[in-house]
Amino acid sequence: MTHIGASAFSDVNQKVFQAGDILNLKPGVLAALTSCEREVVISIPLRRNSDVEVLTGYRVQHSSARGPRKGGIRFHQDVDLDDVRALASLMTWKTALIDVPFGGAKGGVAVNPSTLTTIEKEEVIRRWTRSLVHVLGHHRDIPAPDMGTDSQTMAWLMDEFHRLEGFQPACVTGKPVELFGAHGREEATGRGVAMIAAETLKQHEVKVKGATVVIQGFGNVGRYAALVCQELGMKVIAISDVTGGIVDKKGIDVKAIFHHKSLNDVESDERIGPAEVLEMSCDLLIPAALGGVINSSNAANINADFIVEGANQPITFEADQELRAQGVVIVPDILANSGGVMGSYFEWTQNIQEFSWPIEKFRRELDARMEKAFANVLKVSRKHSVDMRTAAFVVSVERVARAFELRGSLV
Ligand code: NAD
């Protein structure tokens, strides 16, 4: 197998090469699938505190083999080009895995969003959009929210795009429901994570009712994953966010705390650190915050039988190997959190058709398609006797490679 050095992007490419070996792909095709089609780096001058601060922004388009590129925009102080490349390529594999007609992309701005005022945040996303409008559009590249951005950020993006290019609500997904968003999109990622978690437990003959769950992250993904896990009968015993975490072995009442902005405001008899939560004993661990949080420094201390990846790349390549050797079952990000881009696909199609679905239809479609993707990955993992992550990459790499060859861009 081709050797690659350690970085977030090379961690993803390791899996692509591994799938390529299983599928017997040509080296040239693999070289194309492990490169990004386009990378744009911009500077965003922002007027702050009577001076100007220059932020760095990114849009990386990994692949358009299967359709317009699709992927979120992250506002976080640690965002860099390698990170965005990795996340863009994960989008390619995710959209192929769930079989929606998109490629992969990702964007970001290196800034701590909690230090931005509302007006500054609006200015940053408007400038990001102005600088990148030539590579965006509903049939080119369609952004969505990610860490540090939300439906309001997408509303500003849509408005800026409208001023420059005319009315095109399908140019971005994850918009507010009142502004061409889809009923169900906001909860879609977390809901999908919880549905996949339940399927995983059932497959391993573990009772869903009463299964203990620990979640890192109480943002869009973690919050809804917690809520739906509770609705499905699981017991959420700990949740953390950047401020720290809360523990209740009898089960946290997720509904009661759902609308708290931060867990710091929630009263709790027992508290835990933001990362410490990962090492708690439980049936199911859902990392739903940052990438790389489970790595060689803490893999040996993980005390869960199952890990369902709500976040993108929460487990490093080395930690993944170590955990599997310990017998931990891992459901990979490109399957587990694909409900988000599935929901974005529903929003995009509704915008293009100028028609909207009731939330019941959205949920029905989402649940059915997530179950189908899960069953397919399971089937392929049994066929090749490989873990779920390798199987997921085999399915998606085969689909993208086939589209790439059929298009006639074969080297
Ligand atoms: P968000 O900004 O809404 O929430 C992030 C959460 O993580 C917050 O609760 C924050 O306090 C917490 N957090 C940040 N740093 C932390 C730390 N050091 N320790 C513990 N908690 C910390 O982001 P989100 O949209 O929920 O995204 C979370 C993850 O899920 C990211 O990896 C993202 O790429 C991935 N994801 C998101 C979507 C989506 O639709 N939003 C879809 C697929 C994947």
PDB file of C-alpha atoms in Angstrom, residues 44-53 55 75 109 111-128 130 148 153 156:
ATOM      1  CA  ILE A  44     -10.671  38.800   4.382  1.00  0.00           C
ATOM      2  CA  PRO A  45      -9.820  42.238   5.787  1.00  0.00           C
ATOM      3  CA  LEU A  46     -12.130  42.925   8.690  1.00  0.00           C
ATOM      4  CA  ARG A  47     -12.545  46.296  10.396  1.00  0.00           C
ATOM      5  CA  ARG A  48     -12.193  45.568  14.129  1.00  0.00           C
ATOM      6  CA  ASN A  49     -11.410  47.672  17.174  1.00  0.00           C
ATOM      7  CA  SER A  50     -10.590  50.768  15.054  1.00  0.00           C
ATOM      8  CA  ASP A  51      -8.025  48.795  13.030  1.00  0.00           C
ATOM      9  CA  VAL A  52      -8.084  46.137  10.301  1.00  0.00           C
ATOM     10  CA  GLU A  53      -7.540  42.434  10.987  1.00  0.00           C
ATOM     11  CA  LEU A  55      -8.440  36.747   8.223  1.00  0.00           C
ATOM     12  CA  PHE A  75     -15.437  29.169  11.256  1.00  0.00           C
ATOM     13  CA  VAL A 109     -12.313  30.921   7.816  1.00  0.00           C
ATOM     14  CA  VAL A 111     -11.267  32.767  13.170  1.00  0.00           C
ATOM     15  CA  ASN A 112     -12.687  32.061  16.604  1.00  0.00           C
ATOM     16  CA  PRO A 113     -16.395  32.697  15.978  1.00  0.00           C
ATOM     17  CA  SER A 114     -17.078  33.483  19.628  1.00  0.00           C
ATOM     18  CA  THR A 115     -14.902  36.613  19.310  1.00  0.00           C
ATOM     19  CA  LEU A 116     -16.956  37.996  16.392  1.00  0.00           C
ATOM     20  CA  THR A 117     -19.875  40.352  16.922  1.00  0.00           C
ATOM     21  CA  THR A 118     -23.002  39.584  14.879  1.00  0.00           C
ATOM     22  CA  ILE A 119     -22.173  42.411  12.464  1.00  0.00           C
ATOM     23  CA  GLU A 120     -18.577  41.164  12.084  1.00  0.00           C
ATOM     24  CA  LYS A 121     -19.764  37.622  11.401  1.00  0.00           C
ATOM     25  CA  GLU A 122     -22.119  38.923   8.714  1.00  0.00           C
ATOM     26  CA  GLU A 123     -19.288  40.946   7.175  1.00  0.00           C
ATOM     27  CA  VAL A 124     -16.960  37.896   7.132  1.00  0.00           C
ATOM     28  CA  ILE A 125     -19.441  35.628   5.333  1.00  0.00           C
ATOM     29  CA  ARG A 126     -20.425  38.371   2.865  1.00  0.00           C
ATOM     30  CA  ARG A 127     -16.762  38.973   1.982  1.00  0.00           C
ATOM     31  CA  TRP A 128     -16.131  35.217   1.751  1.00  0.00           C
ATOM     32  CA  ARG A 130     -17.945  38.011  -2.786  1.00  0.00           C
ATOM     33  CA  GLY A 148     -19.166  27.972  13.916  1.00  0.00           C
ATOM     34  CA  THR A 153     -24.889  32.644   8.290  1.00  0.00           C
ATOM     35  CA  TRP A 156     -26.479  36.169   4.693  1.00  0.00           C
TER      36      TRP A 156
END
